[in-house]
């Protein structure tokens, strides 16, 4: 098992999507790479993310990047759908350099690489989100209408 932290805008839809992918063992809604060492009430500088535990023989970082690009606007800075602000930036964070290299290679091999606003950075900090945010769309499916991920994509995998 390996772990990577995927920021795909609002974590509710991102978690609902990522947990259905083949080879993903578990997910947890959280916040990553804040700019402060201590959290304030707004998770200052943190990106909403999904801690993703996966089986690398079944799904690779390249696969995860392909899936991520299916649910985000990779050119948007600090905005996905109606959600705006730094906490909605997109990225992939890891403590494993090979994950970061594979993610960066994925971006570098794209023709549109100069326009891509997806961060690829070492994991700096991670904080688990409150229980009310864990598997939110399972608990409150009506919230899917708020989610930035197109419903046809989400329902294809849910």
Coordinates of N, CA and C in Angstrom, one line a residue:
X1 N 0.8 -1.2 0.0 CA 0.0 0.0 0.0 C 0.9 1.2 0.0
X2 N 0.4 2.3 -0.7 CA 1.1 3.5 -0.7 C 0.0 4.6 -0.5
X3 N 0.5 5.8 -0.2 CA -0.4 6.9 0.2 C 0.0 8.2 -0.6
X4 N -1.0 8.8 -1.1 CA -0.9 10.1 -1.8 C -2.0 11.0 -1.4
X5 N -1.8 12.3 -1.5 CA -2.8 13.3 -1.1 C -3.2 14.1 -2.3
X6 N -4.5 14.0 -2.7 CA -5.0 14.5 -3.9 C -6.0 15.7 -3.6
X7 N -5.6 16.9 -4.1 CA -6.4 18.0 -4.0 C -7.2 18.2 -5.3
X8 N -8.5 18.1 -5.3 CA -9.3 18.3 -6.5 C -10.4 19.2 -6.3
X9 N -10.2 20.4 -5.7 CA -11.3 21.3 -5.4 C -12.0 20.8 -4.1
X10 N -13.3 21.0 -4.1 CA -14.1 20.6 -2.9 C -13.9 19.1 -2.6
X11 N -13.6 18.8 -1.4 CA -13.2 17.5 -1.0 C -14.4 16.5 -1.1
X12 N -15.6 17.0 -0.9 CA -16.8 16.0 -0.9 C -16.8 15.2 -2.2
X13 N -16.9 15.9 -3.3 CA -17.0 15.2 -4.6 C -15.7 14.5 -4.9
X14 N -14.6 15.1 -4.6 CA -13.3 14.4 -4.9 C -13.2 13.1 -4.1
X15 N -13.6 13.1 -2.9 CA -13.5 11.8 -2.1 C -14.5 10.8 -2.7
X16 N -15.7 11.2 -3.0 CA -16.7 10.3 -3.5 C -16.2 9.7 -4.8
X17 N -15.6 10.5 -5.7 CA -15.0 10.0 -6.9 C -13.8 9.0 -6.7
X18 N -12.8 9.5 -5.9 CA -11.6 8.8 -5.8 C -11.8 7.4 -5.1
X19 N -12.7 7.3 -4.2 CA -12.8 6.1 -3.4 C -13.4 5.0 -4.3
X20 N -14.0 5.3 -5.4 CA -14.6 4.3 -6.3 C -13.6 3.7 -7.3
X21 N -12.4 4.3 -7.4 CA -11.4 3.9 -8.4 C -10.8 2.6 -8.1
X22 N -10.6 1.8 -9.1 CA -10.0 0.4 -8.9 C -8.6 0.6 -8.4
X23 N -8.3 -0.2 -7.3 CA -7.0 -0.1 -6.7 C -6.9 0.9 -5.5
X24 N -7.9 1.7 -5.3 CA -7.9 2.6 -4.1 C -8.5 1.8 -3.0
X25 N -7.7 1.7 -1.9 CA -8.0 0.9 -0.7 C -8.9 1.7 0.2
X26 N -8.5 3.0 0.5 CA -9.3 3.8 1.4 C -9.0 5.3 1.1
X27 N -9.9 6.1 1.6 CA -9.8 7.5 1.4 C -10.2 8.2 2.8
X28 N -9.7 9.4 2.9 CA -10.0 10.2 4.1 C -10.0 11.7 3.7
X29 N -11.1 12.4 4.0 CA -11.1 13.8 3.7 C -10.2 14.6 4.6
X30 N -9.4 15.5 4.1 CA -8.5 16.3 4.9 C -8.1 17.6 4.2
X31 N -7.0 18.1 4.8 CA -6.4 19.4 4.3 C -4.9 19.2 4.3
X32 N -4.3 19.7 3.3 CA -2.8 19.5 3.1 C -2.1 20.8 2.8
X33 N -0.8 20.8 3.1 CA 0.1 21.8 2.7 C -0.3 23.2 3.1
X34 N -0.7 23.4 4.3 CA -1.0 24.7 4.8 C 0.2 25.6 5.0
X35 N 0.0 26.9 5.0 CA 1.2 27.8 5.1 C 1.5 28.1 6.6
X36 N 0.8 27.6 7.5 CA 1.0 27.8 8.9 C 1.3 26.5 9.6
X37 N 2.0 26.5 10.7 CA 2.2 25.3 11.4 C 1.0 24.9 12.3
X38 N 0.2 25.9 12.7 CA -1.0 25.7 13.5 C -2.2 26.1 12.7
X39 N -3.2 25.3 12.8 CA -4.5 25.6 12.1 C -5.3 26.6 12.8
X40 N -5.9 27.5 12.1 CA -6.9 28.4 12.6 C -8.2 27.8 12.2
X41 N -9.3 28.5 12.4 CA -10.6 27.9 12.1 C -10.8 27.8 10.6
X42 N -10.1 28.5 9.8 CA -10.2 28.4 8.3 C -9.2 27.6 7.6
X43 N -8.5 26.8 8.4 CA -7.4 26.0 7.8 C -6.5 26.8 6.9
X44 N -5.9 27.9 7.4 CA -5.2 28.9 6.7 C -4.1 28.3 5.8
X45 N -4.3 28.5 4.5 CA -3.4 28.1 3.5 C -3.4 26.6 3.1
X46 N -4.3 25.9 3.7 CA -4.4 24.5 3.4 C -5.3 24.2 2.2
X47 N -5.0 23.2 1.4 CA -5.8 22.8 0.3 C -6.7 21.6 0.7
X48 N -8.0 21.7 0.4 CA -8.8 20.5 0.6 C -8.3 19.4 -0.2
X49 N -8.2 18.2 0.4 CA -7.6 17.1 -0.3 C -8.2 15.7 0.2
X50 N -7.9 14.7 -0.5 CA -8.3 13.4 -0.1 C -7.0 12.5 0.1
X51 N -6.8 12.1 1.3 CA -5.8 11.1 1.6 C -6.2 9.8 0.9
X52 N -5.3 9.3 0.1 CA -5.7 8.2 -0.8 C -4.7 7.1 -0.6
X53 N -5.1 6.0 0.0 CA -4.3 4.8 0.2 C -4.6 3.8 -1.0
X54 N -3.6 3.4 -1.8 CA -3.8 2.7 -3.0 C -2.9 1.5 -3.1
X55 N -3.2 0.6 -4.0 CA -2.4 -0.6 -4.3 C -1.7 -0.2 -5.6
X56 N -0.4 0.0 -5.6 CA 0.3 0.5 -6.8 C 0.4 -0.5 -8.0
X57 N 0.1 -1.8 -7.7 CA 0.1 -2.8 -8.7 C -1.3 -2.7 -9.5
X58 N -2.3 -2.0 -8.9 CA -3.6 -1.9 -9.5 C -3.9 -0.6 -10.1
X59 N -3.3 0.5 -9.5 CA -3.5 1.8 -9.9 C -2.2 2.6 -9.7
X60 N -1.8 3.4 -10.7 CA -0.5 4.1 -10.6 C -0.8 5.6 -10.4
X61 N 0.2 6.4 -10.1 CA 0.1 7.8 -10.0 C -0.4 8.4 -11.3
X62 N 0.2 7.9 -12.4 CA -0.3 8.3 -13.7 C -1.8 8.1 -13.9
X63 N -2.3 6.9 -13.5 CA -3.7 6.7 -13.5 C -4.5 7.7 -12.7
X64 N -4.0 7.9 -11.4 CA -4.7 8.8 -10.5 C -4.7 10.2 -11.1
X65 N -3.6 10.6 -11.8 CA -3.5 11.9 -12.4 C -4.6 12.0 -13.6
X66 N -4.7 11.0 -14.4 CA -5.7 10.9 -15.4 C -7.1 11.1 -14.9
X67 N -7.4 10.4 -13.8 CA -8.7 10.5 -13.2 C -8.9 11.9 -12.6
X68 N -7.8 12.5 -11.9 CA -7.9 13.8 -11.4 C -8.3 14.8 -12.5
X69 N -7.6 14.7 -13.6 CA -7.9 15.6 -14.7 C -9.3 15.5 -15.3
X70 N -9.9 14.4 -15.0 CA -11.3 14.1 -15.5 C -12.3 15.0 -14.7
X71 N -11.9 15.3 -13.4 CA -12.9 15.9 -12.5 C -12.5 17.4 -12.2
X72 N -11.4 17.9 -12.7 CA -11.0 19.3 -12.4 C -10.9 20.0 -13.7
X73 N -10.8 21.4 -13.5 CA -10.3 22.2 -14.6 C -8.8 22.4 -14.3
X74 N -7.9 21.8 -15.0 CA -6.5 21.8 -14.6 C -5.8 23.2 -14.8
X75 N -6.5 24.1 -15.5 CA -6.0 25.4 -15.8 C -6.4 26.5 -14.8
X76 N -7.3 26.1 -13.9 CA -7.9 27.1 -13.0 C -7.0 27.2 -11.7
X77 N -6.8 28.4 -11.3 CA -6.0 28.7 -10.1 C -6.9 29.1 -9.0
X78 N -6.9 28.3 -7.9 CA -7.7 28.5 -6.7 C -9.2 28.6 -7.0
X79 N -9.6 27.8 -7.9 CA -11.1 27.8 -8.2 C -11.4 26.5 -8.9
X80 N -12.5 25.9 -8.4 CA -13.1 24.7 -9.1 C -14.6 24.9 -9.0
X81 N -15.3 25.0 -10.1 CA -16.7 25.2 -10.1 C -17.0 26.6 -9.4
X82 N -18.0 26.6 -8.5 CA -18.3 27.8 -7.8 C -17.4 28.1 -6.6
X83 N -16.6 27.1 -6.2 CA -15.7 27.3 -5.1 C -14.5 28.0 -5.4
X84 N -14.2 29.1 -4.7 CA -13.0 29.9 -4.9 C -12.2 30.1 -3.7
X85 N -10.9 30.3 -3.9 CA -10.0 30.5 -2.8 C -8.9 29.5 -2.8
X86 N -7.8 29.8 -2.1 CA -6.6 28.9 -2.1 C -6.9 27.4 -1.6
X87 N -8.0 27.3 -0.8 CA -8.2 25.9 -0.3 C -8.8 25.0 -1.4
X88 N -9.2 25.6 -2.5 CA -9.8 24.9 -3.6 C -8.8 24.7 -4.8
X89 N -7.5 25.0 -4.5 CA -6.5 24.7 -5.5 C -6.3 23.2 -5.7
X90 N -5.7 22.8 -6.8 CA -5.6 21.4 -7.2 C -4.1 21.0 -7.0
X91 N -3.9 19.8 -6.7 CA -2.6 19.3 -6.6 C -2.5 17.9 -6.1
X92 N -1.3 17.4 -6.2 CA -0.9 16.1 -5.6 C 0.3 16.3 -4.7
X93 N 0.2 15.7 -3.5 CA 1.2 15.9 -2.5 C 1.6 14.5 -2.0
X94 N 2.8 14.3 -1.8 CA 3.3 13.0 -1.3 C 4.6 13.1 -0.5
X95 N 4.9 12.1 0.3 CA 6.1 12.0 1.0 C 7.1 11.2 0.2
X96 N 6.6 10.6 -0.9 CA 7.4 9.7 -1.7 C 7.8 10.5 -3.0
X97 N 9.1 10.7 -3.2 CA 9.6 11.4 -4.4 C 9.2 10.7 -5.7
X98 N 9.1 9.4 -5.7 CA 8.8 8.7 -7.0 C 7.3 9.1 -7.4
X99 N 6.4 9.3 -6.4 CA 5.1 9.7 -6.7 C 5.1 11.1 -7.4
X100 N 5.9 12.0 -6.8 CA 6.0 13.4 -7.3 C 6.6 13.4 -8.7
X101 N 7.6 12.6 -8.9 CA 8.3 12.5 -10.2 C 7.3 12.0 -11.3
X102 N 6.5 11.0 -10.9 CA 5.6 10.4 -11.9 C 4.5 11.4 -12.2
X103 N 4.0 12.2 -11.2 CA 3.0 13.2 -11.4 C 3.5 14.3 -12.2
X104 N 4.8 14.7 -12.0 CA 5.4 15.8 -12.8 C 5.6 15.4 -14.2
X105 N 6.0 14.1 -14.4 CA 6.2 13.6 -15.7 C 4.9 13.6 -16.5
X106 N 3.8 13.2 -15.8 CA 2.5 13.2 -16.4 C 2.2 14.6 -17.0
X107 N 2.4 15.6 -16.2 CA 2.2 17.0 -16.6 C 3.1 17.4 -17.7
X108 N 4.4 17.1 -17.6 CA 5.4 17.5 -18.5 C 5.2 16.9 -19.9
X109 N 4.5 15.7 -19.9 CA 4.3 15.0 -21.2 C 3.0 15.5 -21.9
X110 N 2.3 16.5 -21.3 CA 1.1 17.0 -22.0 C 1.5 18.2 -22.8
X111 N 0.8 18.4 -23.9 CA 1.0 19.5 -24.8 C 0.6 20.8 -24.2
X112 N -0.3 20.8 -23.2 CA -0.8 22.0 -22.5 C -0.1 22.2 -21.2
X113 N 1.1 21.7 -21.0 CA 1.8 21.7 -19.7 C 2.0 23.1 -19.2
X114 N 2.2 24.1 -20.1 CA 2.5 25.5 -19.7 C 1.3 26.1 -19.0
X115 N 0.1 25.6 -19.3 CA -1.2 26.2 -18.8 C -1.6 25.5 -17.5
X116 N -1.1 24.4 -17.2 CA -1.6 23.6 -16.0 C -1.2 24.2 -14.7
X117 N -2.2 24.3 -13.8 CA -2.1 25.0 -12.5 C -2.2 24.0 -11.4
X118 N -1.9 22.7 -11.7 CA -2.0 21.7 -10.6 C -0.6 21.6 -9.9
X119 N -0.6 21.7 -8.6 CA 0.6 21.6 -7.8 C 1.1 20.2 -7.7
X120 N 2.4 20.0 -7.8 CA 3.0 18.7 -7.5 C 4.1 19.1 -6.5
X121 N 3.8 18.7 -5.2 CA 4.7 19.2 -4.1 C 4.8 18.1 -3.0
X122 N 5.9 18.1 -2.3 CA 6.0 17.2 -1.2 C 4.9 17.6 -0.1
X123 N 4.5 16.6 0.6 CA 3.5 16.8 1.6 C 4.2 17.6 2.7
X124 N 3.6 18.7 3.1 CA 4.1 19.5 4.1 C 3.4 19.3 5.4
X125 N 2.1 19.4 5.4 CA 1.3 19.2 6.6 C 0.0 18.4 6.1
X126 N -0.6 17.7 7.0 CA -1.9 17.1 6.7 C -2.7 17.1 8.0
X127 N -4.0 17.4 7.8 CA -4.9 17.4 8.9 C -6.2 16.7 8.4
X128 N -6.7 15.7 9.2 CA -7.9 15.1 8.9 C -9.1 16.0 9.1
X129 N -10.0 16.0 8.1 CA -11.2 16.9 8.3 C -12.1 16.3 9.3
X130 N -13.0 17.2 9.8 CA -14.0 16.8 10.8 C -14.9 15.6 10.3
X131 N -15.5 14.9 11.2 CA -16.3 13.7 10.8 C -17.4 14.1 9.8
X132 N -18.0 15.3 10.0 CA -19.1 15.7 9.1 C -18.7 15.8 7.6
X133 N -17.4 15.9 7.4 CA -16.9 16.0 6.0 C -16.5 14.6 5.4
X134 N -16.3 13.6 6.3 CA -16.0 12.3 5.8 C -17.1 11.6 5.0
X135 N -16.9 11.2 3.8 CA -17.9 10.5 3.0 C -19.2 11.4 2.9
X136 N -19.1 12.6 2.8 CA -20.2 13.6 2.8 C -21.3 13.2 1.8
X137 N -20.9 12.9 0.6 CA -22.0 12.6 -0.4 C -22.7 11.3 -0.1
X138 N -22.1 10.4 0.6 CA -22.8 9.2 1.0 C -23.8 9.5 2.1
X139 N -23.5 10.4 3.0 CA -24.4 10.8 4.1 C -25.5 11.8 3.6
X140 N -25.2 12.6 2.6 CA -26.1 13.6 2.1 C -26.0 13.7 0.6
X141 N -26.6 12.7 -0.1 CA -26.5 12.7 -1.5 C -27.0 13.9 -2.2
X142 N -28.0 14.6 -1.6 CA -28.5 15.8 -2.2 C -27.4 16.9 -2.4
X143 N -26.3 16.8 -1.7 CA -25.2 17.8 -1.8 C -24.5 17.6 -3.1
X144 N -24.8 16.6 -3.9 CA -24.1 16.4 -5.2 C -24.4 17.6 -6.1
X145 N -25.5 18.3 -5.9 CA -25.8 19.4 -6.8 C -24.9 20.6 -6.5
X146 N -24.3 20.6 -5.3 CA -23.3 21.7 -5.0 C -22.0 21.4 -5.5
X147 N -21.7 20.1 -5.8 CA -20.3 19.7 -6.1 C -19.9 20.2 -7.5
X148 N -18.6 20.6 -7.6 CA -18.1 21.1 -8.9 C -17.9 20.0 -9.9
X149 N -17.9 18.7 -9.5 CA -17.7 17.6 -10.5 C -19.0 17.4 -11.2
X150 N -18.9 17.3 -12.5 CA -20.1 17.1 -13.3 C -20.8 15.8 -12.8
X151 N -22.1 15.9 -12.7 CA -22.9 14.8 -12.1 C -22.8 13.5 -13.0
X152 N -22.7 13.7 -14.3 CA -22.5 12.5 -15.2 C -21.2 11.8 -14.9
X153 N -20.2 12.5 -14.6 CA -18.9 11.8 -14.2 C -19.0 11.2 -12.9
X154 N -19.6 11.9 -11.9 CA -19.7 11.3 -10.6 C -20.6 10.1 -10.6
X155 N -21.7 10.1 -11.3 CA -22.7 9.0 -11.3 C -22.1 7.8 -12.1
X156 N -21.2 8.1 -13.0 CA -20.6 7.0 -13.8 C -19.8 6.1 -12.9
X157 N -19.2 6.7 -11.8 CA -18.4 5.9 -10.9 C -19.0 5.6 -9.6
X158 N -20.1 6.3 -9.2 CA -20.7 6.0 -7.9 C -21.6 4.8 -8.0

